[in-house]
Amino acid sequence: MMVTAKKFECPFCGICRGLVLLMPLKFNTYFNNYIILNYIAFKITNSKLLKMKQTLFGKLYFLLFFVLPTVVLAQGNLVKGVITDQGGEPLPGVNVVVKGTTDGTTSDFDGNFEIDISNMPAILIFSSIGFNTKEVSVNASGEVNVILQEGVALDEVILVGNRSKPRTVISSPVPIDNIGVEELAGTGQPTIDKMLTYKVPSFNSSTQTVSDATAHFDPADLRGLGPSRTLVLVNGKRKNQSALLYINDTPGKGEVGVDLKSIPTAAIERVEVLRDGASAQYGSDAIAGVLNMVLKKGYGTTTVNANTGITTEGDGQNFSIDLNSGVKIGDNGGFLNFTLGYYTQDQTDRSGTPGGDGLFGFLYDVEVIPIEAADGFLASNGVVATGAQIRSGDTDWQRQNPDLGVIVGQPKYQKADIFFNSVVPFKNGNGEFYAFGGFNYRVGTSYGLYRTPYWPEVTGQNSPEDHPLYDGLGQYQGFQPTFETDIRDNNFSVGVKWESAGFNFDLSGTNGRNAVDYEVNNSINVSLGSNSPTSFDVGAYSFGNNLLNLDVSRSIGQVSFGVGAELREERFTAKAGDKSSYVGGGVQSFPGLQPSNATVAKRTNYGLYGDLEWEPTDKFLIGGAIRYEDFSDFGDNFSWKLSSRYLLGERGALRGSYSTGFRAPSLHQINLSNIQTLVSGGTISNQGTFNNNDPIIREGLGVEQLTAETAKNISAGITYKLLSNFTLSLDYYNVKVDDRVLFTGEVGVDEDKTTINPVEEILNANSITTLKFFINAVDTKTTGVDFVANYTNIGLGNGELSATLAANFNETTIVGKIKTPQILADNNYDIFNRKEQARITSARPKSKVLLGLDYDINKWSVSLNNTYFGEVTWRHAINPDNDQTFTGKVLTDIGVAFNVSDKLSFNLAANNILNVYPDEIDPGDDFEVNLGGRFKYPWEVNQFGFNGTIIKAGVALKF
């Protein structure tokens, strides 16, 4: 579509209108299309960059997207054609790359491709999952039709892993998985984090419960190194972190990761998983590795998928529908691919049924608390209940509610998203404008612990008739607080690639933001008595970043190199809740953020990197990378990496690397403060988190300023094709992380009531009961092995069988002593007890094995997947006798698909068809371990969730 300069309102006050008018007429259509995409992206994000014309970011952005494109237009050569398999069927999504460059495209749903080549002659590399890579020489513009032979995944071209030029999986000096969207969807899981859990042995994410907002994000990590040490990219550009810092008792406690639920699977073409330290190439957060979400590029075909599922318990029903389509832009390979999606799921409940309440019942013994403190809570026959009756469940309310009212399971939520990916090549040139990104919106509800009619903090505050949540049935029933989230995530990148004088340039800008607003409903603030509201705005968090990137690369003979720079600005905001949510003791289940917790924190950093690879022979490669970064809040870091690879003919390779790395403490960890409601010592208490800048922490307790974690990463491995369709890979890794940022346990009064130690003096002087904080205090070592075997295209009857065996074995240990501030060490405070240490060392499976079988015959496809989740161990904070190891379990998934035609298919699947659950919790002599029997299955060390069998059905339509 042609839009004239007079009708188009440019966000930079008409400057680009003049540029368009000054440009030759033959460029107007393509430049205008690009400006429209850029303008739409800024309208969606309501970008604040529009107000930054006089700032450094504003000037650079103006240079990047409105001045530079006018000087990079040059003459090119158009090559197009059709890509098919050996049976003549068109192949969509095939990667087409100009060898030795980063220039490339993909085929559409009909197998068509178009690519503009700046320098002839050239070699085109065609690669796709499940097919052998093919190289084709081209000498001039024209038509090239290509037939790909079925093969193995080792030959796929990947973009992540180095910054100089694309490589195939087999030629990479570091281990990389390349997982297509069909493989991901074949897991039957609803979101990308769960799909990767069932496809990548070293990746883990499990559903969380009764953990405030954490239940709506589900921390995910690679190699058991925590959520914050895996870098996530979208089309090679850094994805913003989430607004949420995980501070509840779940895996990843004290860390912040990327909101993977914000990236819809329907928009993804494939996921590249780099299982190696990559800080020297990509910067902070890449200690464990990198996930690169590559978005779809096709056009000309629309695909609609609809799926629904439900557990065999009759709860947790889910439904999803998504649409992916694309349109052609111009006649030179330009496209706009877009995805619309909607997903909803209901809650599940797998709570225990203790009947009696051993957690709180003992508080109501006559010797401990007067009976009248139970506020007239009645047993049967109108008799006031005793502590013994509450402990044994001998009351009418407990007989009617043997689960004590709790809901333990997945939260319910709804989400909607829109994503796009677009490229507009220069008509007669050697570059392209690109823009991609999306917006995700979801709302969810999870649950706090049920406030029973005898709940310690609530009883005795109001007579039942005056209680704000009294149901009018003659006996006070208690209440179930709900924790409700409103989450928005947007991420947009725009840029330009071009080739000049043999160099490849990529200049881009990225804006990303994640925000979460909280409400607590069906609850009260006890201190307000009968005047308390029952719905509360308890505050909000947001995190955003702006990035500018310049990458330059070139290959000269046997040498390939890249250099680049990144400028990043980050912003973390905490907003206070309504006064009624925090005054006094605050609202039950989650006291609101107070004005003293509100903050707006910012920082900037810049990074410079260099990447070099040298291939002195056809078989041997050696590479290196260096990176320098400087942060405005804590200082700088220098990281480096060496890697090498030796090809074993055309069948395999030996590979290895050594690197240093780093992770900058997040703005959340530096600046967050809040109040939490937790169960401790048989009582309910509000415990405070104090930020690293607070004088009580820095001056009173002598905690040093947070600084970067540093890492040393060793990996070595082999990959080999035993047959053309049978491949093996084995990789060893050793990752040492020093000065790891941890979230301490509670620091409060000690058991000696006769004296007051110096720490207690600080607490008393500031009216603090207990506090927690963040500190660089632990060194860890993680060692492990990854193994993958693929055997594809095995003739069996009239069909073909494919088999995959993949496994990860790992162990993380704490090296040396916890670095405790002197005043706390002198007074025998344990800032990171046994339970918190176990969250690092044994909360994730130490082994995971995947065995997948896929059989295709005529129009039918059948899959059988078995996933072994190894044991995890929960350690008691004090008493080793209460430790518990939860044994490993195998989950079996079965799926069947029937392709009615090329346009219509149906599928039916059963996840966890054998209805396997984790071991049940054994609390020993401590009722807090399972909260008095309320929790039946482990949640602090969660292997695979506890929903049981899920039956799913779906339909896919192409037109």
PDB file of C-alpha atoms in Angstrom, residues 777-932:
ATOM      1  CA  ALA A 777      27.179 -14.314  49.824  1.00  0.00           C
ATOM      2  CA  VAL A 778      27.571 -17.730  48.207  1.00  0.00           C
ATOM      3  CA  ASP A 779      29.803 -19.530  45.706  1.00  0.00           C
ATOM      4  CA  THR A 780      28.472 -22.555  43.815  1.00  0.00           C
ATOM      5  CA  LYS A 781      29.765 -25.227  41.457  1.00  0.00           C
ATOM      6  CA  THR A 782      27.522 -27.010  38.958  1.00  0.00           C
ATOM      7  CA  THR A 783      28.716 -30.009  36.983  1.00  0.00           C
ATOM      8  CA  GLY A 784      26.712 -32.041  34.530  1.00  0.00           C
ATOM      9  CA  VAL A 785      26.400 -34.044  31.346  1.00  0.00           C
ATOM     10  CA  ASP A 786      23.950 -33.640  28.432  1.00  0.00           C
ATOM     11  CA  PHE A 787      23.293 -36.579  26.114  1.00  0.00           C
ATOM     12  CA  VAL A 788      21.153 -36.632  22.965  1.00  0.00           C
ATOM     13  CA  ALA A 789      20.524 -39.486  20.497  1.00  0.00           C
ATOM     14  CA  ASN A 790      18.306 -39.143  17.409  1.00  0.00           C
ATOM     15  CA  TYR A 791      17.326 -42.014  15.129  1.00  0.00           C
ATOM     16  CA  THR A 792      14.971 -40.848  12.391  1.00  0.00           C
ATOM     17  CA  ASN A 793      13.201 -42.177   9.297  1.00  0.00           C
ATOM     18  CA  ILE A 794      13.280 -45.826  10.344  1.00  0.00           C
ATOM     19  CA  GLY A 795      11.190 -47.917   7.966  1.00  0.00           C
ATOM     20  CA  LEU A 796       8.576 -49.849   9.912  1.00  0.00           C
ATOM     21  CA  GLY A 797       5.736 -51.508   8.003  1.00  0.00           C
ATOM     22  CA  ASN A 798       4.171 -48.940   5.706  1.00  0.00           C
ATOM     23  CA  GLY A 799       5.263 -46.059   7.914  1.00  0.00           C
ATOM     24  CA  GLU A 800       8.328 -44.404   9.417  1.00  0.00           C
ATOM     25  CA  LEU A 801       9.482 -44.365  13.030  1.00  0.00           C
ATOM     26  CA  SER A 802      11.643 -41.728  14.707  1.00  0.00           C
ATOM     27  CA  ALA A 803      13.164 -42.059  18.173  1.00  0.00           C
ATOM     28  CA  THR A 804      14.861 -39.565  20.478  1.00  0.00           C
ATOM     29  CA  LEU A 805      16.682 -40.256  23.728  1.00  0.00           C
ATOM     30  CA  ALA A 806      17.917 -37.227  25.637  1.00  0.00           C
ATOM     31  CA  ALA A 807      19.209 -36.914  29.181  1.00  0.00           C
ATOM     32  CA  ASN A 808      20.753 -34.501  31.645  1.00  0.00           C
ATOM     33  CA  PHE A 809      22.615 -35.370  34.845  1.00  0.00           C
ATOM     34  CA  ASN A 810      23.785 -32.552  37.087  1.00  0.00           C
ATOM     35  CA  GLU A 811      24.822 -31.606  40.584  1.00  0.00           C
ATOM     36  CA  THR A 812      25.142 -28.217  42.263  1.00  0.00           C
ATOM     37  CA  THR A 813      27.144 -27.756  45.451  1.00  0.00           C
ATOM     38  CA  ILE A 814      27.885 -24.782  47.671  1.00  0.00           C
ATOM     39  CA  VAL A 815      31.607 -24.056  47.815  1.00  0.00           C
ATOM     40  CA  GLY A 816      33.036 -22.722  51.061  1.00  0.00           C
ATOM     41  CA  LYS A 817      31.098 -20.860  53.728  1.00  0.00           C
ATOM     42  CA  ILE A 818      28.183 -18.456  53.410  1.00  0.00           C
ATOM     43  CA  LYS A 819      29.620 -14.930  53.561  1.00  0.00           C
ATOM     44  CA  THR A 820      27.725 -13.592  56.571  1.00  0.00           C
ATOM     45  CA  PRO A 821      28.132  -9.936  57.662  1.00  0.00           C
ATOM     46  CA  GLN A 822      30.344  -9.744  60.730  1.00  0.00           C
ATOM     47  CA  ILE A 823      27.758  -8.480  63.217  1.00  0.00           C
ATOM     48  CA  LEU A 824      25.416 -11.324  62.272  1.00  0.00           C
ATOM     49  CA  ALA A 825      28.177 -13.948  62.314  1.00  0.00           C
ATOM     50  CA  ASP A 826      29.378 -12.775  65.740  1.00  0.00           C
ATOM     51  CA  ASN A 827      25.872 -13.273  67.136  1.00  0.00           C
ATOM     52  CA  ASN A 828      25.363 -16.714  65.554  1.00  0.00           C
ATOM     53  CA  TYR A 829      22.783 -15.750  62.938  1.00  0.00           C
ATOM     54  CA  ASP A 830      22.351 -18.189  60.068  1.00  0.00           C
ATOM     55  CA  ILE A 831      21.317 -15.994  57.153  1.00  0.00           C
ATOM     56  CA  PHE A 832      20.948 -18.914  54.726  1.00  0.00           C
ATOM     57  CA  ASN A 833      19.763 -22.023  56.528  1.00  0.00           C
ATOM     58  CA  ARG A 834      19.555 -25.623  55.377  1.00  0.00           C
ATOM     59  CA  LYS A 835      16.197 -25.171  53.668  1.00  0.00           C
ATOM     60  CA  GLU A 836      17.353 -22.129  51.698  1.00  0.00           C
ATOM     61  CA  GLN A 837      20.565 -23.876  50.663  1.00  0.00           C
ATOM     62  CA  ALA A 838      18.559 -26.841  49.374  1.00  0.00           C
ATOM     63  CA  ARG A 839      16.623 -24.459  47.151  1.00  0.00           C
ATOM     64  CA  ILE A 840      19.903 -23.960  45.246  1.00  0.00           C
ATOM     65  CA  THR A 841      21.299 -27.480  45.407  1.00  0.00           C
ATOM     66  CA  SER A 842      18.361 -29.909  45.215  1.00  0.00           C
ATOM     67  CA  ALA A 843      15.057 -28.148  44.406  1.00  0.00           C
ATOM     68  CA  ARG A 844      15.311 -29.134  40.740  1.00  0.00           C
ATOM     69  CA  PRO A 845      15.782 -32.721  39.477  1.00  0.00           C
ATOM     70  CA  LYS A 846      19.417 -33.819  39.375  1.00  0.00           C
ATOM     71  CA  SER A 847      18.563 -36.014  36.424  1.00  0.00           C
ATOM     72  CA  LYS A 848      16.004 -35.949  33.649  1.00  0.00           C
ATOM     73  CA  VAL A 849      15.631 -38.418  30.786  1.00  0.00           C
ATOM     74  CA  LEU A 850      13.371 -38.032  27.736  1.00  0.00           C
ATOM     75  CA  LEU A 851      12.430 -40.921  25.445  1.00  0.00           C
ATOM     76  CA  GLY A 852      10.266 -39.988  22.483  1.00  0.00           C
ATOM     77  CA  LEU A 853       8.835 -42.193  19.728  1.00  0.00           C
ATOM     78  CA  ASP A 854       6.999 -40.840  16.686  1.00  0.00           C
ATOM     79  CA  TYR A 855       5.366 -43.031  14.025  1.00  0.00           C
ATOM     80  CA  ASP A 856       3.902 -41.692  10.787  1.00  0.00           C
ATOM     81  CA  ILE A 857       1.773 -43.901   8.544  1.00  0.00           C
ATOM     82  CA  ASN A 858      -0.401 -42.595   5.737  1.00  0.00           C
ATOM     83  CA  LYS A 859      -2.497 -39.806   7.252  1.00  0.00           C
ATOM     84  CA  TRP A 860      -1.883 -40.847  10.846  1.00  0.00           C
ATOM     85  CA  SER A 861       0.793 -39.732  13.288  1.00  0.00           C
ATOM     86  CA  VAL A 862       1.273 -41.342  16.692  1.00  0.00           C
ATOM     87  CA  SER A 863       3.625 -40.168  19.434  1.00  0.00           C
ATOM     88  CA  LEU A 864       4.687 -41.751  22.723  1.00  0.00           C
ATOM     89  CA  ASN A 865       6.858 -39.716  25.086  1.00  0.00           C
ATOM     90  CA  ASN A 866       8.243 -40.781  28.445  1.00  0.00           C
ATOM     91  CA  THR A 867       9.886 -38.206  30.712  1.00  0.00           C
ATOM     92  CA  TYR A 868      11.778 -39.272  33.824  1.00  0.00           C
ATOM     93  CA  PHE A 869      12.062 -36.516  36.436  1.00  0.00           C
ATOM     94  CA  GLY A 870      14.808 -37.405  38.889  1.00  0.00           C
ATOM     95  CA  GLU A 871      14.596 -37.100  42.647  1.00  0.00           C
ATOM     96  CA  VAL A 872      14.571 -33.806  44.510  1.00  0.00           C
ATOM     97  CA  THR A 873      15.348 -33.229  48.181  1.00  0.00           C
ATOM     98  CA  TRP A 874      13.724 -30.841  50.633  1.00  0.00           C
ATOM     99  CA  ARG A 875      15.784 -30.026  53.700  1.00  0.00           C
ATOM    100  CA  HIS A 876      14.373 -28.844  57.002  1.00  0.00           C
ATOM    101  CA  ALA A 877      15.673 -25.482  58.199  1.00  0.00           C
ATOM    102  CA  ILE A 878      16.946 -26.942  61.493  1.00  0.00           C
ATOM    103  CA  ASN A 879      16.283 -30.657  61.962  1.00  0.00           C
ATOM    104  CA  PRO A 880      17.897 -33.090  59.449  1.00  0.00           C
ATOM    105  CA  ASP A 881      15.533 -35.827  60.654  1.00  0.00           C
ATOM    106  CA  ASN A 882      12.694 -33.999  58.871  1.00  0.00           C
ATOM    107  CA  ASP A 883      14.487 -33.885  55.498  1.00  0.00           C
ATOM    108  CA  GLN A 884      12.649 -35.661  52.697  1.00  0.00           C
ATOM    109  CA  THR A 885      13.740 -36.941  49.290  1.00  0.00           C
ATOM    110  CA  PHE A 886      10.966 -37.235  46.720  1.00  0.00           C
ATOM    111  CA  THR A 887      11.713 -40.138  44.402  1.00  0.00           C
ATOM    112  CA  GLY A 888      12.023 -39.878  40.644  1.00  0.00           C
ATOM    113  CA  LYS A 889       8.938 -40.535  38.517  1.00  0.00           C
ATOM    114  CA  VAL A 890       8.171 -41.249  34.846  1.00  0.00           C
ATOM    115  CA  LEU A 891       5.388 -39.313  33.100  1.00  0.00           C
ATOM    116  CA  THR A 892       3.973 -40.814  29.915  1.00  0.00           C
ATOM    117  CA  ASP A 893       2.309 -38.765  27.173  1.00  0.00           C
ATOM    118  CA  ILE A 894       0.454 -40.186  24.162  1.00  0.00           C
ATOM    119  CA  GLY A 895      -0.739 -38.279  21.122  1.00  0.00           C
ATOM    120  CA  VAL A 896      -2.576 -39.178  17.906  1.00  0.00           C
ATOM    121  CA  ALA A 897      -3.093 -36.901  14.907  1.00  0.00           C
ATOM    122  CA  PHE A 898      -5.115 -37.482  11.755  1.00  0.00           C
ATOM    123  CA  ASN A 899      -4.492 -35.362   8.669  1.00  0.00           C
ATOM    124  CA  VAL A 900      -7.778 -35.257   6.786  1.00  0.00           C
ATOM    125  CA  SER A 901      -6.046 -33.233   4.078  1.00  0.00           C
ATOM    126  CA  ASP A 902      -3.283 -30.678   3.665  1.00  0.00           C
ATOM    127  CA  LYS A 903      -5.761 -28.132   5.021  1.00  0.00           C
ATOM    128  CA  LEU A 904      -7.388 -29.930   7.964  1.00  0.00           C
ATOM    129  CA  SER A 905      -6.114 -32.106  10.810  1.00  0.00           C
ATOM    130  CA  PHE A 906      -7.336 -33.322  14.201  1.00  0.00           C
ATOM    131  CA  ASN A 907      -5.377 -34.401  17.261  1.00  0.00           C
ATOM    132  CA  LEU A 908      -6.074 -36.158  20.541  1.00  0.00           C
ATOM    133  CA  ALA A 909      -3.596 -36.440  23.412  1.00  0.00           C
ATOM    134  CA  ALA A 910      -3.275 -37.617  27.001  1.00  0.00           C
ATOM    135  CA  ASN A 911      -0.555 -36.048  29.134  1.00  0.00           C
ATOM    136  CA  ASN A 912       0.565 -38.101  32.140  1.00  0.00           C
ATOM    137  CA  ILE A 913      -1.762 -40.881  31.032  1.00  0.00           C
ATOM    138  CA  LEU A 914      -0.750 -43.105  33.975  1.00  0.00           C
ATOM    139  CA  ASN A 915      -1.850 -40.390  36.443  1.00  0.00           C
ATOM    140  CA  VAL A 916       1.507 -40.161  38.214  1.00  0.00           C
ATOM    141  CA  TYR A 917       1.858 -37.841  41.220  1.00  0.00           C
ATOM    142  CA  PRO A 918       4.882 -36.859  43.320  1.00  0.00           C
ATOM    143  CA  ASP A 919       5.492 -38.569  46.639  1.00  0.00           C
ATOM    144  CA  GLU A 920       3.315 -37.209  49.426  1.00  0.00           C
ATOM    145  CA  ILE A 921       4.821 -34.950  52.073  1.00  0.00           C
ATOM    146  CA  ASP A 922       5.940 -36.541  55.329  1.00  0.00           C
ATOM    147  CA  PRO A 923       6.002 -33.684  57.874  1.00  0.00           C
ATOM    148  CA  GLY A 924       7.849 -35.628  60.579  1.00  0.00           C
ATOM    149  CA  ASP A 925       7.384 -33.807  63.865  1.00  0.00           C
ATOM    150  CA  ASP A 926       6.933 -30.350  62.295  1.00  0.00           C
ATOM    151  CA  PHE A 927       3.410 -29.371  61.247  1.00  0.00           C
ATOM    152  CA  GLU A 928       4.760 -26.396  59.319  1.00  0.00           C
ATOM    153  CA  VAL A 929       6.280 -28.701  56.683  1.00  0.00           C
ATOM    154  CA  ASN A 930       2.849 -29.391  55.166  1.00  0.00           C
ATOM    155  CA  LEU A 931       0.994 -26.607  56.996  1.00  0.00           C
ATOM    156  CA  GLY A 932      -0.936 -28.965  59.174  1.00  0.00           C
TER     157      GLY A 932
END
